[in-house]
Coordinates of C-alpha atoms in Angstrom, one line a residue:
M912 CA 0.0 0.0 0.0
S913 CA 1.0 3.6 -0.4
K914 CA 2.3 5.4 2.6
S915 CA -0.6 7.8 2.5
T916 CA -3.5 5.3 2.4
T917 CA -4.2 2.6 4.9
I918 CA -6.9 -0.2 4.6
S919 CA -8.9 -2.6 6.7
F920 CA -11.1 -5.6 6.0
E921 CA -14.3 -7.1 7.4
F922 CA -15.1 -10.8 7.5
F923 CA -18.2 -12.6 8.7
P924 CA -18.6 -16.1 10.3
P925 CA -19.4 -18.5 7.4
K926 CA -22.5 -20.8 7.5
S927 CA -21.0 -23.9 5.8
A928 CA -17.8 -25.9 5.7
A929 CA -17.2 -24.8 2.1
A930 CA -17.8 -21.2 3.0
E931 CA -15.4 -21.5 5.9
S932 CA -12.7 -23.0 3.7
A933 CA -13.2 -20.1 1.2
M934 CA -12.9 -17.5 4.0
W935 CA -9.7 -19.0 5.4
E936 CA -8.2 -18.9 1.8
A937 CA -9.2 -15.2 1.5
V938 CA -7.8 -14.1 5.0
P939 CA -4.1 -14.6 4.4
E940 CA -4.4 -13.3 0.8
L941 CA -5.8 -10.0 2.1
A942 CA -3.7 -10.0 5.2
A943 CA -0.7 -9.9 2.9
L944 CA -1.8 -6.4 1.8
N945 CA -0.8 -5.1 5.3
P946 CA -4.2 -3.9 6.5
K947 CA -4.3 -1.6 9.6
F948 CA -6.8 -4.1 11.2
M949 CA -9.3 -6.8 10.3
T950 CA -12.8 -7.3 11.8
V951 CA -15.1 -10.2 12.3
T952 CA -18.9 -9.6 12.5
Y953 CA -21.2 -10.8 15.3
G954 CA -24.6 -12.3 14.4
A955 CA -27.9 -10.8 15.4
G956 CA -28.6 -11.4 19.1
G957 CA -25.3 -13.0 19.5
S958 CA -26.1 -15.9 17.1
T959 CA -22.5 -16.3 16.0
K960 CA -20.9 -15.4 19.4
G961 CA -18.8 -18.5 19.8
Q962 CA -17.9 -18.6 16.1
T963 CA -16.9 -14.9 16.1
L964 CA -14.7 -15.5 19.1
Q965 CA -13.0 -18.5 17.5
I966 CA -12.4 -16.8 14.2
A967 CA -11.1 -13.6 15.9
E968 CA -8.8 -15.6 18.2
K969 CA -7.4 -17.6 15.3
M970 CA -6.8 -14.4 13.2
A971 CA -5.1 -12.8 16.2
A972 CA -2.8 -15.7 16.6
E973 CA -1.9 -16.1 12.9
Q974 CA -1.8 -12.5 11.7
P975 CA 0.4 -9.6 12.8
M976 CA -2.3 -6.8 12.6
P977 CA -4.9 -6.1 15.3
I978 CA -8.2 -8.0 15.0
A979 CA -11.5 -6.5 16.0
S980 CA -14.7 -8.3 17.0
H981 CA -18.1 -6.7 16.2
L982 CA -20.3 -6.7 19.3
T983 CA -24.0 -5.8 19.6
F984 CA -25.8 -5.2 22.9
L985 CA -29.5 -4.8 22.2
T986 CA -30.8 -8.3 23.1
T987 CA -28.0 -9.5 25.4
E988 CA -27.7 -8.8 29.1
R989 CA -24.9 -6.6 30.4
E990 CA -23.1 -9.3 32.4
T991 CA -23.1 -11.7 29.5
L992 CA -21.5 -9.0 27.3
R993 CA -19.0 -8.2 30.0
E994 CA -17.9 -11.8 30.3
Y995 CA -17.5 -11.9 26.5
L996 CA -15.4 -8.7 26.6
E997 CA -13.1 -10.4 29.1
E998 CA -12.7 -13.4 26.8
L999 CA -11.8 -11.2 23.9
W1000 CA -9.2 -9.3 25.9
D1001 CA -7.7 -12.5 27.2
R1002 CA -7.4 -13.8 23.7
N1003 CA -5.7 -10.7 22.4
V1004 CA -8.7 -9.3 20.6
K1005 CA -8.5 -5.7 21.8
H1006 CA -10.5 -3.8 19.2
I1007 CA -14.4 -3.7 19.3
V1008 CA -16.8 -2.6 16.6
A1009 CA -19.5 -1.5 19.0
L1010 CA -23.1 -1.6 17.6
R1011 CA -26.6 -1.6 18.9
G1012 CA -27.7 -4.6 16.8
D1013 CA -31.0 -5.3 15.0
L1014 CA -34.3 -5.9 16.8
P1015 CA -35.6 -9.5 16.3
K1016 CA -38.7 -9.7 14.2
D1017 CA -40.8 -11.1 17.1
K1018 CA -39.6 -8.6 19.7
S1019 CA -40.1 -4.9 20.5
F1020 CA -37.7 -2.4 22.1
D1021 CA -39.8 -2.7 25.3
D1022 CA -38.6 -6.3 25.7
F1023 CA -35.1 -4.9 26.4
K1024 CA -35.8 -2.0 28.7
G1025 CA -34.8 -3.7 32.0
D1026 CA -31.8 -2.7 34.0
E1027 CA -30.0 -5.8 32.9
F1028 CA -29.7 -4.4 29.4
Y1029 CA -27.7 -1.4 28.1
K1030 CA -30.0 1.4 26.9
T1031 CA -27.9 3.2 24.3
T1032 CA -24.8 2.6 22.3
P1033 CA -22.9 5.4 24.1
E1034 CA -23.6 3.8 27.4
F1035 CA -22.3 0.5 26.0
I1036 CA -19.2 2.1 24.7
A1037 CA -18.5 3.9 28.0
D1038 CA -18.7 0.6 29.9
I1039 CA -16.4 -1.1 27.4
V1040 CA -13.6 1.4 27.8
S1041 CA -14.0 1.5 31.6
R1042 CA -13.0 -2.2 31.7
H1043 CA -10.1 -2.3 29.3
P1044 CA -8.5 0.2 26.9
F1045 CA -10.2 -1.3 23.9
E1046 CA -9.9 0.4 20.6
I1047 CA -13.5 1.2 19.6
S1048 CA -15.0 1.6 16.1
V1049 CA -18.6 2.6 15.7
G1050 CA -21.1 2.6 12.9
A1051 CA -21.8 5.7 10.8
Y1052 CA -24.6 6.2 8.3
P1053 CA -24.1 8.7 5.5
E1054 CA -27.7 8.1 4.3
K1055 CA -29.1 7.9 7.9
H1056 CA -29.7 4.8 10.1
P1057 CA -33.1 3.3 9.3
D1058 CA -34.3 3.9 12.8
A1059 CA -33.2 7.5 13.1
A1060 CA -35.8 10.2 12.7
T1061 CA -33.5 12.5 10.7
L1062 CA -29.9 12.5 9.5
T1063 CA -29.2 15.4 11.9
D1064 CA -30.4 13.3 14.8
D1065 CA -28.3 10.4 13.5
I1066 CA -25.1 12.5 13.3
Q1067 CA -25.7 13.7 16.9
T1068 CA -25.9 10.0 17.9
L1069 CA -22.6 9.4 16.1
K1070 CA -21.0 12.3 18.0
D1071 CA -22.3 10.9 21.3
K1072 CA -20.8 7.5 20.5
L1073 CA -17.4 9.0 19.7
D1074 CA -17.5 11.2 22.7
A1075 CA -18.2 8.2 24.9
G1076 CA -15.0 6.6 23.8
G1077 CA -15.2 5.7 20.2
T1078 CA -11.9 5.8 18.2
R1079 CA -13.5 6.2 14.8
G1080 CA -16.6 5.8 12.8
I1081 CA -16.9 3.3 9.9
T1082 CA -19.6 4.0 7.5
Q1083 CA -22.3 1.9 6.0
F1084 CA -21.4 1.1 2.4
F1085 CA -22.3 3.6 -0.3
F1086 CA -21.6 3.9 -4.0
D1087 CA -21.9 7.7 -4.6
N1088 CA -18.9 9.4 -3.1
E1089 CA -20.6 12.7 -3.0
V1090 CA -22.9 11.3 -0.4
Y1091 CA -19.9 10.6 1.8
Y1092 CA -18.3 14.0 1.2
R1093 CA -21.6 15.8 2.2
F1094 CA -21.8 13.6 5.2
M1095 CA -18.3 14.5 6.3
D1096 CA -19.1 18.2 6.0
Q1097 CA -22.2 17.7 8.1
C1098 CA -20.2 15.8 10.7
A1099 CA -17.6 18.6 10.9
A1100 CA -20.3 21.1 11.3
A1101 CA -21.7 19.1 14.2
G1102 CA -18.3 19.2 15.9
I1103 CA -17.1 15.7 15.1
S1104 CA -13.3 15.6 14.7
K1105 CA -12.5 11.9 15.0
P1106 CA -12.0 9.9 11.8
I1107 CA -15.0 8.8 9.8
V1108 CA -13.7 5.9 7.6
P1109 CA -15.6 5.1 4.4
G1110 CA -16.8 1.6 4.1
L1111 CA -16.9 0.1 0.6
V1112 CA -18.4 -3.2 -0.6
P1113 CA -17.3 -5.2 -3.7
I1114 CA -20.2 -6.3 -5.9
H1115 CA -19.8 -10.1 -6.1
D1116 CA -23.6 -10.7 -6.7
F1117 CA -25.6 -7.6 -7.8
N1118 CA -29.0 -9.2 -7.2
G1119 CA -27.9 -10.3 -3.7
L1120 CA -26.5 -6.8 -3.0
K1121 CA -29.8 -5.2 -4.0
R1122 CA -31.7 -7.3 -1.4
F1123 CA -29.1 -6.5 1.3
A1124 CA -29.1 -2.8 0.5
A1125 CA -32.9 -2.7 0.7
N1126 CA -32.8 -4.2 4.2
C1127 CA -30.4 -1.5 5.5
Q1128 CA -31.8 1.3 3.3
A1129 CA -28.6 1.9 1.5
N1130 CA -29.1 3.5 -1.9
I1131 CA -27.7 1.8 -5.1
P1132 CA -27.7 4.5 -7.8
D1133 CA -29.4 3.7 -11.0
W1134 CA -26.2 4.1 -12.9
V1135 CA -24.6 1.3 -10.9
G1136 CA -27.5 -1.1 -11.6
A1137 CA -27.4 -0.2 -15.3
K1138 CA -23.8 -1.5 -15.6
F1139 CA -25.0 -5.0 -14.5
E1140 CA -28.1 -5.2 -16.7
G1141 CA -28.1 -8.4 -18.8
L1142 CA -25.0 -9.9 -17.1
D1143 CA -26.7 -12.6 -15.0
N1144 CA -25.1 -15.2 -17.2
N1145 CA -21.9 -13.4 -17.9
P1146 CA -20.0 -13.6 -14.6
D1147 CA -16.6 -12.7 -16.1
E1148 CA -17.9 -9.3 -17.4
A1149 CA -19.8 -8.7 -14.2
Y1150 CA -16.5 -9.3 -12.3
K1151 CA -14.6 -6.9 -14.5
I1152 CA -17.3 -4.2 -14.0
A1153 CA -17.2 -4.7 -10.2
V1154 CA -13.5 -4.4 -10.1
D1155 CA -13.6 -1.2 -12.2
L1156 CA -16.3 0.3 -9.9
L1157 CA -14.4 -0.4 -6.7
V1158 CA -11.1 0.8 -8.1
E1159 CA -12.6 4.0 -9.3
Q1160 CA -14.5 4.7 -6.1
S1161 CA -11.4 4.0 -4.0
L1162 CA -9.1 6.2 -6.1
D1163 CA -11.6 9.1 -6.0
L1164 CA -11.7 8.9 -2.2
T1165 CA -8.0 9.0 -1.9
K1166 CA -7.7 11.9 -4.4
N1167 CA -10.1 13.8 -2.1
G1168 CA -8.1 13.3 1.0
V1169 CA -9.3 10.0 2.4
D1170 CA -6.4 8.3 4.1
H1171 CA -8.1 5.0 5.2
I1172 CA -10.7 2.8 3.5
H1173 CA -12.6 -0.2 5.1
Y1174 CA -13.6 -3.0 2.8
Y1175 CA -16.6 -5.3 3.5
T1176 CA -14.9 -8.2 1.8
L1177 CA -17.8 -10.7 1.9
N1178 CA -15.1 -13.3 2.7
K1179 CA -13.7 -13.1 -0.8
A1180 CA -10.3 -11.6 -1.9
G1181 CA -10.5 -11.0 -5.6
I1182 CA -12.3 -7.7 -6.2
T1183 CA -11.0 -6.1 -2.9
R1184 CA -7.5 -7.2 -3.7
E1185 CA -7.6 -5.5 -7.1
A1186 CA -8.8 -2.2 -5.5
C1187 CA -6.0 -2.3 -3.0
K1188 CA -3.4 -3.0 -5.7
A1189 CA -4.7 0.1 -7.6
L1190 CA -4.3 2.2 -4.4
S1191 CA -0.6 1.2 -4.1
A1192 CA 0.2 1.6 -7.8

């Protein structure tokens, strides 16, 4: 990588033996690109708790860069999360991506209002850093979190999370860099001075990405969709377009002063690797 641009990668716990094998092939290939850190996601309601811990611990043992575990609090009691934090610290996982987490479909927020639960993400973050000097990354949403009333309210929540002990924000993925640039201006106006890292996603499966983006209310511009029209049976051309898109987006960010990019790898190396190679060219 160039001296002026650093990178980081996200992985998620695989759901099958074949997917696990593919992930462990991608990890060392991307680790060889010298990322600043790598993260492992944590399933809704702690559904991948044990698997996340195992993957993060193995990465921490095998790779030289810091490893981060995502951690959500909404549906899990404080004491359970505190025990998990101790396990992470003891296993040399000292970076947390602290998130609220999604509400289960059969539950309401009222189900988690008891004193045994954290009430807000800033409260959760403050407790984490009071226990150990974890590095803390938090979620940032250039197009607004789906549950926030307004983008202004959401930016205030981001500021509260960073003020509580967050090290940086990492954004939801986006495809129009102007959205990120406007968001950065709004964050600065709100008094946020800590880094807000852009999160980018490679398009391995456009139809799958559309479904995922709809769930998290992330916009896919029409011009992006147009590039993949008629390519359902032409994976080679779709791959080439996906590489070009990620390379162009990455380079534009660095040209506009961004010095760190976080890639949601989807447990695959190819497209992300090509973007990182372009950054170091």
